[in-house]
Short mmCIF file of C-alpha atoms and ligand atoms in Angstrom, two decimals:
data_model
loop_
_atom_site.label_atom_id
_atom_site.label_comp_id
_atom_site.label_asym_id
_atom_site.label_seq_id
_atom_site.Cartn_x
_atom_site.Cartn_y
_atom_site.Cartn_z
CA MET A 109 81.35 122.30 65.20
CA ARG A 110 84.41 120.07 64.90
CA ASN A 111 83.95 116.53 63.62
CA ILE A 112 85.44 113.88 65.90
CA VAL A 113 86.58 110.68 64.18
CA ILE A 114 85.17 107.58 65.87
CA PHE A 115 87.64 104.70 65.79
CA ASP A 116 85.98 101.52 66.99
CA THR A 117 88.21 98.80 68.42
CA THR A 118 85.53 96.35 69.60
CA LEU A 119 86.91 93.67 67.28
CA ARG A 120 90.49 94.14 68.48
CA ASP A 121 90.86 95.57 72.00
CA GLY A 122 87.25 94.60 72.80
CA GLU A 123 87.88 91.02 71.78
CA GLN A 124 90.79 90.94 74.20
CA SER A 125 88.25 90.91 77.09
CA PRO A 126 88.45 87.54 78.82
CA GLY A 127 85.85 85.20 77.35
CA ALA A 128 84.81 87.63 74.58
CA SER A 129 86.14 85.64 71.66
CA MET A 130 84.10 85.85 68.46
CA ASN A 131 84.17 83.51 65.51
CA LEU A 132 84.51 84.75 61.92
CA THR A 133 80.76 84.87 61.23
CA GLU A 134 80.21 86.87 64.40
CA LYS A 135 83.04 89.28 63.57
CA LEU A 136 81.55 89.92 60.14
CA GLU A 137 78.13 90.57 61.72
CA VAL A 138 79.63 93.02 64.19
CA ALA A 139 81.68 94.75 61.47
CA GLN A 140 78.54 95.25 59.35
CA ALA A 141 76.69 96.61 62.39
CA LEU A 142 79.57 99.08 62.94
CA VAL A 143 79.26 100.27 59.35
CA ASP A 144 75.50 100.73 59.87
CA LEU A 145 76.33 102.70 63.00
CA LYS A 146 78.56 104.83 60.75
CA VAL A 147 81.79 104.53 62.69
CA ASP A 148 84.66 106.11 60.75
CA VAL A 149 87.30 103.44 61.39
CA ILE A 150 86.92 99.77 62.35
CA GLU A 151 89.98 98.19 63.94
CA ALA A 152 89.26 94.66 62.73
CA GLY A 153 92.06 92.80 64.50
CA PHE A 154 95.75 92.15 64.94
CA PRO A 155 96.74 90.11 61.87
CA ILE A 156 100.06 88.76 63.18
CA ALA A 157 98.45 87.50 66.41
CA SER A 158 97.06 84.30 64.88
CA PRO A 159 95.94 82.91 61.51
CA GLY A 160 92.35 83.40 62.73
CA ASP A 161 92.97 87.09 63.37
CA PHE A 162 94.58 87.44 59.95
CA GLN A 163 91.60 85.74 58.31
CA ALA A 164 89.12 87.94 60.18
CA VAL A 165 90.87 91.18 59.14
CA GLN A 166 91.20 89.95 55.55
CA SER A 167 87.57 88.89 55.38
CA ILE A 168 86.33 92.17 56.83
CA ALA A 169 88.63 94.07 54.43
CA ARG A 170 87.16 92.14 51.49
CA ASN A 171 83.50 92.10 52.44
CA ILE A 172 82.66 95.11 54.58
CA GLN A 173 82.45 98.52 52.99
CA GLY A 174 81.57 101.96 54.28
CA SER A 175 84.18 102.48 57.02
CA THR A 176 87.99 102.52 56.94
CA ILE A 177 89.27 99.06 57.90
CA CYS A 178 92.31 99.06 60.16
CA GLY A 179 94.75 96.35 61.25
CA LEU A 180 97.11 96.55 64.23
CA ALA A 181 100.86 95.84 64.04
CA ARG A 182 103.84 96.17 66.34
CA CYS A 183 106.68 98.27 64.99
CA ASN A 184 108.47 95.47 63.17
CA ASP A 185 108.60 94.35 59.55
CA LYS A 186 106.85 91.00 60.03
CA ASP A 187 103.84 92.48 61.82
CA ILE A 188 103.51 95.36 59.38
CA ASP A 189 103.80 93.13 56.31
CA ARG A 190 101.16 90.80 57.71
CA ALA A 191 98.80 93.72 58.38
CA GLY A 192 99.47 95.11 54.87
CA GLU A 193 98.69 91.71 53.36
CA ALA A 194 95.45 91.28 55.36
CA LEU A 195 94.23 94.73 54.35
CA LYS A 196 95.26 94.75 50.72
CA ASP A 197 91.74 94.22 49.30
CA ALA A 198 90.04 96.88 51.45
CA PRO A 199 88.79 99.86 49.46
CA ASP A 200 89.86 102.10 52.34
CA SER A 201 92.45 100.89 54.84
CA ARG A 202 94.67 102.02 57.69
CA ILE A 203 97.64 100.37 59.39
CA HIS A 204 98.01 101.06 63.10
CA VAL A 205 101.57 100.59 64.35
CA PHE A 206 102.42 100.76 68.02
CA LEU A 207 105.56 100.81 70.14
CA ALA A 208 105.80 101.39 73.88
CA THR A 209 107.50 104.60 74.98
CA SER A 210 107.19 104.88 78.78
CA ALA A 211 110.28 104.40 80.95
CA ILE A 212 108.77 101.29 82.56
CA HIS A 213 108.14 99.63 79.19
CA ARG A 214 111.49 100.76 77.75
CA GLU A 215 113.42 99.34 80.65
CA PHE A 216 111.55 96.17 81.58
CA LYS A 217 109.67 95.08 78.46
CA LEU A 218 111.59 96.30 75.43
CA LYS A 219 115.06 96.84 76.89
CA MET A 220 115.57 99.70 74.45
CA ASP A 221 116.85 103.21 74.95
CA LYS A 222 115.11 106.35 73.72
CA GLU A 223 117.16 106.59 70.49
CA GLU A 224 116.27 103.02 69.56
CA ILE A 225 112.57 103.70 70.16
CA ILE A 226 112.65 106.75 67.88
CA ARG A 227 114.57 104.87 65.20
CA ARG A 228 112.10 101.96 65.25
CA ALA A 229 109.05 104.24 65.29
CA ILE A 230 110.29 106.01 62.16
CA ALA A 231 111.17 102.75 60.41
CA GLY A 232 107.79 101.21 61.31
CA VAL A 233 105.75 104.14 60.04
CA LYS A 234 107.80 104.27 56.82
CA ARG A 235 107.35 100.56 56.16
CA ALA A 236 103.58 100.80 56.79
CA LYS A 237 103.48 103.74 54.35
CA GLY A 238 104.53 101.27 51.66
CA TYR A 239 101.09 99.62 52.02
CA CYS A 240 98.75 102.59 52.46
CA ASP A 241 98.81 106.32 53.07
CA ASN A 242 96.60 106.22 56.13
CA ILE A 243 98.93 105.36 59.03
CA GLU A 244 98.26 105.60 62.74
CA PHE A 245 101.10 105.52 65.23
CA SER A 246 100.61 104.78 68.94
CA PRO A 247 103.29 105.31 71.58
CA GLU A 248 101.98 102.59 73.91
CA ASP A 249 101.64 103.69 77.55
CA ALA A 250 101.84 107.31 76.37
CA ALA A 251 100.02 108.58 79.46
CA ARG A 252 102.97 107.42 81.60
CA THR A 253 105.63 108.58 79.12
CA GLU A 254 107.80 111.61 80.01
CA ILE A 255 106.19 114.49 78.14
CA ASP A 256 109.46 115.72 76.54
CA PHE A 257 110.16 112.27 75.08
CA LEU A 258 106.53 111.83 74.02
CA CYS A 259 106.74 115.11 72.06
CA GLU A 260 109.93 113.85 70.37
CA VAL A 261 108.42 110.48 69.39
CA VAL A 262 105.21 112.04 68.10
CA GLU A 263 107.14 114.56 66.02
CA ALA A 264 109.31 111.77 64.56
CA ALA A 265 106.28 109.58 63.73
CA ILE A 266 104.52 112.45 61.97
CA GLY A 267 107.75 113.30 60.15
CA ALA A 268 107.87 109.69 58.91
CA GLY A 269 104.32 109.93 57.56
CA ALA A 270 101.87 109.09 60.38
CA THR A 271 98.52 110.72 59.66
CA THR A 272 97.05 109.98 63.09
CA VAL A 273 99.00 109.96 66.35
CA ASN A 274 97.18 108.07 69.04
CA ILE A 275 97.89 108.72 72.72
CA PRO A 276 96.98 105.59 74.67
CA ASP A 277 96.39 105.50 78.39
CA THR A 278 97.23 101.81 78.21
CA VAL A 279 96.82 101.05 81.91
CA GLY A 280 94.00 103.50 82.70
CA TYR A 281 96.26 105.57 84.97
CA ALA A 282 95.46 109.08 83.76
CA THR A 283 93.08 111.50 85.41
CA PRO A 284 91.16 114.06 83.34
CA GLU A 285 93.57 116.83 84.35
CA HIS A 286 96.61 114.69 83.43
CA MET A 287 95.14 113.70 80.05
CA GLY A 288 94.14 117.28 79.23
CA THR A 289 97.63 118.57 80.00
CA HIS A 290 99.31 115.83 77.95
CA ILE A 291 97.22 116.62 74.87
CA LYS A 292 97.66 120.36 75.28
CA GLN A 293 101.45 119.96 75.52
CA LEU A 294 101.48 117.97 72.28
CA VAL A 295 99.40 120.64 70.55
CA ASP A 296 101.65 123.43 71.84
CA ARG A 297 105.06 121.80 71.48
CA VAL A 298 105.12 119.40 68.52
CA PRO A 299 106.03 121.58 65.52
CA ASN A 300 104.38 119.36 62.85
CA ILE A 301 101.29 118.43 64.91
CA ASP A 302 99.00 120.09 62.35
CA LYS A 303 99.98 117.37 59.84
CA ALA A 304 98.21 114.66 61.86
CA ILE A 305 95.04 114.05 63.83
CA ILE A 306 95.55 113.54 67.57
CA SER A 307 93.69 110.53 68.89
CA VAL A 308 93.19 109.11 72.38
CA HIS A 309 92.72 105.52 73.52
CA CYS A 310 91.70 105.48 77.17
CA HIS A 311 91.36 102.40 79.34
CA ASN A 312 88.85 102.37 82.14
CA ASP A 313 90.77 100.99 85.13
CA LEU A 314 89.78 103.95 87.28
CA GLY A 315 86.39 104.40 85.60
CA LEU A 316 87.70 107.54 83.87
CA ALA A 317 87.97 106.47 80.22
CA VAL A 318 85.04 108.55 78.94
CA ALA A 319 85.93 111.57 81.08
CA ASN A 320 89.58 111.43 79.94
CA SER A 321 88.51 111.18 76.28
CA LEU A 322 86.23 114.21 76.66
CA VAL A 323 89.02 116.30 78.17
CA ALA A 324 91.26 115.23 75.30
CA VAL A 325 88.67 116.56 72.85
CA GLU A 326 88.56 119.86 74.75
CA ASN A 327 92.32 120.11 74.35
CA GLY A 328 92.50 119.33 70.65
CA ALA A 329 92.05 115.57 70.07
CA GLY A 330 90.20 114.86 66.83
CA GLN A 331 89.79 111.07 67.13
CA ILE A 332 88.51 108.88 69.93
CA GLU A 333 89.15 105.17 70.19
CA CYS A 334 86.34 103.29 71.85
CA THR A 335 84.38 100.05 71.96
CA ILE A 336 80.75 99.02 72.04
CA ASN A 337 79.61 98.58 75.65
CA GLY A 338 83.12 99.69 76.69
CA ILE A 339 84.49 96.13 76.47
CA GLY A 340 88.25 95.60 76.30
CA GLU A 341 91.34 94.60 78.25
CA ARG A 342 90.75 94.41 82.02
CA ALA A 343 88.16 97.10 82.93
CA GLY A 344 87.69 97.89 79.25
CA ASN A 345 87.93 100.93 76.99
CA CYS A 346 86.07 104.18 76.54
CA SER A 347 82.47 103.25 75.78
CA LEU A 348 81.42 104.31 72.27
CA GLU A 349 77.79 104.93 73.17
CA GLU A 350 78.71 107.08 76.18
CA ILE A 351 81.28 109.26 74.44
CA VAL A 352 79.08 109.77 71.38
CA MET A 353 76.03 110.74 73.43
CA ALA A 354 78.09 112.97 75.74
CA LEU A 355 79.40 114.91 72.76
CA ARG A 356 75.94 115.11 71.23
CA THR A 357 74.04 116.02 74.39
CA ARG A 358 76.64 118.60 75.45
CA ALA A 359 77.45 119.95 71.99
CA ASP A 360 76.84 123.39 73.54
CA HIS A 361 80.01 122.86 75.57
CA TYR A 362 82.26 120.68 73.40
CA LYS A 363 81.32 122.28 70.08
CA ALA A 364 82.11 118.93 68.51
CA GLY A 365 80.08 116.06 67.11
CA THR A 366 80.38 112.70 65.38
CA GLY A 367 78.82 111.09 62.30
CA ILE A 368 77.37 108.24 64.39
CA GLU A 369 73.82 107.11 63.62
CA THR A 370 72.79 107.16 67.25
CA SER A 371 69.54 105.23 66.73
CA ARG A 372 71.75 102.17 66.03
CA LEU A 373 73.44 102.33 69.46
CA VAL A 374 71.05 100.02 71.30
CA PRO A 375 70.83 97.39 68.51
CA THR A 376 74.63 97.34 68.17
CA SER A 377 75.09 97.10 71.93
CA ARG A 378 72.65 94.17 72.01
CA LEU A 379 74.44 92.41 69.16
CA VAL A 380 77.88 92.77 70.76
CA SER A 381 76.57 91.64 74.12
CA SER A 382 75.01 88.63 72.56
CA VAL A 383 77.99 87.49 70.47
CA THR A 384 80.51 88.06 73.26
CA GLY A 385 78.27 86.79 76.07
CA ILE A 386 79.19 89.90 78.09
CA GLU A 387 75.98 91.21 79.56
CA VAL A 388 75.29 94.92 79.74
CA GLN A 389 74.65 96.01 83.31
CA ARG A 390 71.08 97.26 83.82
CA ASN A 391 72.10 100.74 84.91
CA LYS A 392 74.75 101.18 82.19
CA ALA A 393 74.53 104.70 80.75
CA ILE A 394 72.79 105.01 77.35
CA VAL A 395 72.19 101.32 76.56
CA GLY A 396 71.38 99.69 79.93
CA ARG A 397 67.82 98.40 80.38
CA ASN A 398 67.21 100.98 83.12
CA ALA A 399 68.88 103.91 81.37
CA PHE A 400 65.51 105.51 80.60
CA ALA A 401 63.35 103.87 83.28
CA HIS A 402 61.85 106.26 85.82
CA GLU A 403 60.81 104.73 89.12
CA ALA A 404 60.31 107.57 91.60
CA GLY A 405 56.77 108.99 91.69
CA ILE A 406 58.02 112.57 91.50
CA HIS A 407 60.07 111.72 88.41
CA GLN A 408 57.16 109.94 86.74
CA ASP A 409 54.91 112.91 87.43
CA GLY A 410 57.48 115.29 85.93
CA MET A 411 57.94 113.07 82.89
CA LEU A 412 54.21 113.07 82.20
CA LYS A 413 54.13 116.84 82.39
CA ASN A 414 57.21 117.28 80.24
CA PRO A 415 59.84 114.59 79.50
CA THR A 416 62.67 117.12 79.57
CA THR A 417 62.14 117.53 83.34
CA TYR A 418 64.02 114.29 83.94
CA GLU A 419 65.34 113.20 80.54
CA ILE A 420 68.39 114.74 78.87
CA MET A 421 68.17 112.39 75.87
CA ARG A 422 65.21 110.75 74.18
CA PRO A 423 65.20 106.91 74.32
CA GLU A 424 64.39 106.71 70.60
CA ASP A 425 67.52 108.77 69.80
CA VAL A 426 69.70 105.91 71.03
CA GLY A 427 67.55 103.18 69.50
CA PHE A 428 65.16 102.08 72.23
CA GLN A 429 61.90 101.16 70.51
CA LYS A 430 58.71 102.84 71.74
CA THR A 431 56.89 99.52 71.77
CA ASN A 432 58.51 96.19 71.59
CA LEU A 433 55.43 94.03 71.36
CA VAL A 434 55.80 93.03 67.77
CA LEU A 435 55.01 89.96 65.78
CA GLY A 436 52.63 87.06 66.07
CA LYS A 437 52.02 83.82 64.22
CA HIS A 438 50.35 85.57 61.29
CA SER A 439 53.31 87.83 60.62
CA GLY A 440 55.21 87.24 57.39
CA ARG A 441 58.84 87.03 56.34
CA ALA A 442 59.05 90.67 55.30
CA ALA A 443 57.76 91.86 58.68
CA LEU A 444 60.32 89.67 60.43
CA ALA A 445 63.18 90.94 58.24
CA ASP A 446 62.04 94.49 58.89
CA ARG A 447 61.89 94.00 62.64
CA ALA A 448 65.26 92.26 62.63
CA GLN A 449 66.73 95.22 60.72
CA ALA A 450 65.45 97.57 63.43
CA LEU A 451 67.14 95.34 65.99
CA GLY A 452 70.44 95.55 64.16
CA TYR A 453 70.49 92.33 62.09
CA HIS A 454 70.55 91.80 58.33
CA LEU A 455 68.47 88.82 57.34
CA GLU A 456 68.06 87.64 53.79
CA GLY A 457 67.90 84.49 51.67
CA GLU A 458 68.50 81.20 53.43
CA LYS A 459 69.28 82.81 56.76
CA LEU A 460 65.98 84.71 56.75
CA GLN A 461 64.15 81.47 55.94
CA GLU A 462 65.83 79.60 58.82
CA VAL A 463 65.10 82.33 61.32
CA PHE A 464 61.55 82.61 59.99
CA GLU A 465 60.96 78.90 60.59
CA GLU A 466 62.25 79.21 64.16
CA PHE A 467 60.10 82.28 64.66
CA LYS A 468 56.96 80.43 63.49
CA LYS A 469 57.69 77.56 65.90
CA LEU A 470 58.07 80.07 68.72
CA ALA A 471 54.91 81.98 67.75
CA ASP A 472 53.01 78.68 67.99
CA LYS A 473 54.26 78.16 71.55
CA LYS A 474 54.10 81.76 72.74
CA LYS A 475 51.21 84.21 72.58
CA GLU A 476 53.36 87.31 72.23
CA VAL A 477 56.74 87.51 70.54
CA TYR A 478 58.91 90.37 71.78
CA ASP A 479 61.97 92.05 70.23
CA SER A 480 64.18 90.24 72.70
CA ASP A 481 62.69 86.89 71.58
CA ILE A 482 63.53 87.69 67.96
CA ALA A 483 67.05 88.82 68.84
CA ALA A 484 67.53 85.61 70.83
CA ILE A 485 66.47 83.40 67.89
CA ILE A 486 68.81 85.20 65.51
CA ASP A 487 71.74 85.08 67.93
CA GLN A 488 71.19 81.37 68.35
CA ARG A 489 71.48 80.92 64.55
CA VAL A 490 74.69 82.95 64.43
CA ALA A 491 76.11 80.91 67.27
CA THR A 492 75.79 77.50 65.57
CA GLY A 493 77.46 76.86 62.23
CA ASP A 494 76.35 73.99 59.98
CA ASP A 495 79.65 72.15 60.43
CA GLN A 496 79.10 71.90 64.19
CA TRP A 497 77.11 69.53 66.41
CA GLN A 498 73.43 70.41 66.56
CA LEU A 499 70.84 69.12 69.01
CA VAL A 500 68.28 66.86 67.35
CA ARG A 501 66.38 65.70 70.48
CA TYR A 502 66.86 64.86 74.12
CA GLU A 503 64.97 62.78 76.64
CA LEU A 504 65.27 62.94 80.39
CA LYS A 505 63.91 60.35 82.83
CA LEU A 506 64.17 60.17 86.60
CA SER A 507 64.08 56.78 88.28
CA GLY A 508 62.03 56.27 91.49
CA ASP A 509 65.10 57.11 93.62
CA GLY A 510 65.75 60.28 91.61
CA ILE A 511 68.68 59.03 89.46
CA PRO A 512 68.57 60.75 86.07
CA ALA A 513 68.92 59.02 82.70
CA ALA A 514 69.60 61.40 79.82
CA THR A 515 69.46 60.36 76.17
CA VAL A 516 70.66 62.83 73.55
CA THR A 517 70.78 62.72 69.75
CA LEU A 518 73.20 65.10 68.03
CA LYS A 519 73.84 65.71 64.35
CA ARG A 520 76.87 67.09 62.55
CA GLY A 521 76.43 67.34 58.76
CA GLU A 522 75.25 63.86 57.67
CA GLU A 523 76.48 62.20 60.88
CA GLU A 524 73.93 61.44 63.64
CA ALA A 525 74.77 59.99 67.05
CA THR A 526 72.68 58.95 70.06
CA ASP A 527 73.91 58.04 73.53
CA THR A 528 72.66 57.74 77.11
CA PHE A 529 74.13 58.60 80.51
CA PHE A 530 72.81 57.33 83.85
CA GLY A 531 73.56 59.17 87.08
CA GLY A 532 75.47 62.42 87.52
CA ASP A 533 74.72 65.37 89.82
CA GLY A 534 71.18 65.91 88.61
CA PRO A 535 69.41 66.07 85.25
CA LEU A 536 71.52 68.86 83.69
CA ASP A 537 74.76 67.18 84.63
CA ALA A 538 73.48 63.95 83.02
CA LEU A 539 72.62 65.82 79.81
CA PHE A 540 76.00 67.57 79.73
CA ARG A 541 77.81 64.27 80.23
CA VAL A 542 76.07 62.61 77.26
CA ILE A 543 77.14 65.53 75.10
CA GLU A 544 80.72 65.07 76.31
CA LYS A 545 80.48 61.37 75.40
CA ILE A 546 79.17 61.97 71.90
CA THR A 547 81.49 64.85 71.04
CA ASP A 548 84.43 63.17 72.80
CA LEU A 549 85.37 66.40 74.58
CA LYS A 550 86.04 66.49 78.33
CA VAL A 551 85.28 69.91 79.76
CA VAL A 552 84.80 71.60 83.13
CA VAL A 553 81.75 73.82 83.66
CA ARG A 554 82.92 77.06 85.32
CA ASP A 555 79.72 79.08 85.29
CA TYR A 556 76.08 78.52 84.41
CA ARG A 557 73.22 81.03 84.28
CA VAL A 558 69.61 81.17 83.07
CA HIS A 559 67.44 84.24 82.73
CA SER A 560 64.26 85.09 80.87
CA VAL A 561 64.64 87.13 77.68
CA SER A 562 61.13 88.63 77.70
CA GLN A 563 58.03 88.88 79.86
CA GLY A 564 55.32 86.41 80.91
CA LYS A 565 55.31 82.86 82.15
CA ASP A 566 55.77 81.55 78.60
CA ALA A 567 58.92 83.70 78.19
CA GLN A 568 61.97 82.15 76.54
CA GLY A 569 64.84 81.32 78.84
CA GLU A 570 68.37 82.19 77.81
CA SER A 571 71.13 80.10 79.30
CA THR A 572 74.84 80.90 79.34
CA VAL A 573 77.45 78.27 80.09
CA ASP A 574 81.15 79.02 80.61
CA LEU A 575 83.34 75.98 80.33
CA GLU A 576 87.03 75.38 80.52
CA TYR A 577 88.80 73.29 77.93
CA GLN A 578 92.57 72.98 77.64
CA GLY A 579 93.11 75.98 79.90
CA ARG A 580 90.80 78.33 78.00
CA LEU A 581 87.34 79.61 78.70
CA HIS A 582 84.59 79.06 76.11
CA ARG A 583 81.16 80.57 76.46
CA GLY A 584 77.99 79.17 74.94
CA ARG A 585 74.42 80.43 74.78
CA GLY A 586 71.12 78.70 74.21
CA VAL A 587 67.54 79.92 74.03
CA SER A 588 64.28 78.06 74.34
CA THR A 589 60.90 78.26 76.04
CA ASP A 590 62.09 75.12 77.85
CA THR A 591 64.92 76.04 80.22
CA ILE A 592 66.39 72.51 80.23
CA GLU A 593 66.62 72.69 76.44
CA ALA A 594 68.11 76.22 76.63
CA SER A 595 70.80 74.92 79.01
CA THR A 596 71.55 71.91 76.82
CA LEU A 597 71.86 74.17 73.77
CA ALA A 598 74.16 76.54 75.68
CA PHE A 599 76.41 73.70 76.79
CA LEU A 600 76.53 72.30 73.25
CA ASN A 601 77.31 75.74 71.85
CA ALA A 602 80.25 76.11 74.25
CA VAL A 603 81.47 72.59 73.39
CA ASN A 604 81.31 73.46 69.67
CA ARG A 605 83.41 76.55 70.32
CA ALA A 606 85.93 74.56 72.31
CA ALA A 607 86.15 71.94 69.55
CA LEU A 608 86.65 74.66 66.97
CA SER A 609 89.57 76.11 68.91
CA THR A 610 91.39 72.75 68.87
CA ALA A 611 90.54 71.91 65.26
CA ALA A 612 91.93 75.27 64.19
CA PRO A 613 93.84 77.06 66.97
CA GLU A 614 93.52 80.23 64.91
CA ASN A 615 89.88 80.39 66.00
CA SER A 616 91.00 81.21 69.47
CA ALA A 617 90.91 84.83 70.52
CA VAL A 618 93.88 84.31 72.82
CA TYR A 619 96.77 86.25 71.41
CA THR A 620 100.17 84.72 70.86
CA LYS A 621 102.68 85.99 73.40
CA LEU A 622 103.88 89.43 72.42
O1 KIV B 963 96.00 100.10 75.21
C1 KIV B 963 96.84 100.24 74.31
O2 KIV B 963 97.90 100.87 74.48
C2 KIV B 963 96.56 99.64 73.02
C3 KIV B 963 97.45 100.02 71.90
C4 KIV B 963 97.70 98.89 70.97
C5 KIV B 963 96.88 101.22 71.20
O3 KIV B 963 95.58 98.92 72.88
ZN1 ZN B 964 94.12 99.25 74.54
#
């Protein structure tokens, strides 16, 4: 069995998904979850892109141990030095340098000829080598690069010291046959290929990212770049959970495996979905809510007789819990921490106490507290920092002719403010407008959703609000047994995020123009 290196780029390419920005606390949570999942390499960000990205990579490099921490850089001195600086405190680091090689990119984007590309690739890898031994080189848009030139660039990068050569299908153009041939040609024609690991980074524009990555493995790739839930630019990247379970389930064919702790797949998927606000579709392979649900009578009958009749993987192998009816109002702190751990969260000290208090309040209101309720409470805590506006109380009245009057009290640190708004397009609009008044932020709501996070008529509602502020989209979430309160919390959460992006533009996930 060959070991395939799993390179996770949820925090870099994944964060480039529109609306998927994460703040520093969330990035640290996700990075720790990736370590628990036992990914080999975490691409933590693109340090030159913004001060916020630099800080995130540096913080992950300093605080998260157990996986190699990687930072992305273009092939120029400034980018590479910035990545080297961000990573300098990591016990185990990698710099990932990239430079486009396809004819389209050479001519229209870079305006460089082939010689210049080779010269820069060599110089970039050599400079990165000054910071650490572990260097990955990516010829961007490799899948559309002429194979002869690709072989030349890859040979030059390895000659300069690259230890991994990554072959990106940047625009998701490759088919499995195309990808397989490309990798095979590199294996057969690059004389020093044995000095580096071949990696692939497949985008999913044609829905082929996982299939293309599998064919690459068949043809000699030893690393796969992927993201949790397959998030990433446009249609996203190869989904980590799908590629890992494909290799594991069909080890008979691929004769390759990974070190991934597969029982952490569902908790990690849930965490990433919750911090990015990108929902996992119900029928998504491996981690979707319906992935192991059998509806047809014939299937259910077969399952009762022998689960292998209709199941090629066991739900518990990917982290679905057998029962998710868990805690009640008599449950203690340790039980909560334990349950949270199973759901993919680390709770201790003050944070455990805060979540515990919220849990007790919920257990008083609700008869049964489900896993999803607990996850929702924790996510809500992660979403709101102490330096941001918090909801203290709200009051909503409707006059005889149906005109709403909303009064809201918010608190930020020691500061407390109350205001009222009369009118608006209904009660929610009135509540949102008071929040705009108090926080002094004018926003436009672009999307609004509410759904229940568990079962029963006392289920908590989770609301998601997408709002636009200064040309950027900010997503907020809120959870409560009262859907009006959930919506108010979601709006406030999005406003806090918007405010944070103006106070410190580095908090924005939008990359500077490259
Ligand atoms: O898609 C791509 O080409 C990339 C590179 C930076 C590897 O994300
Ligand atoms: Zn990419």
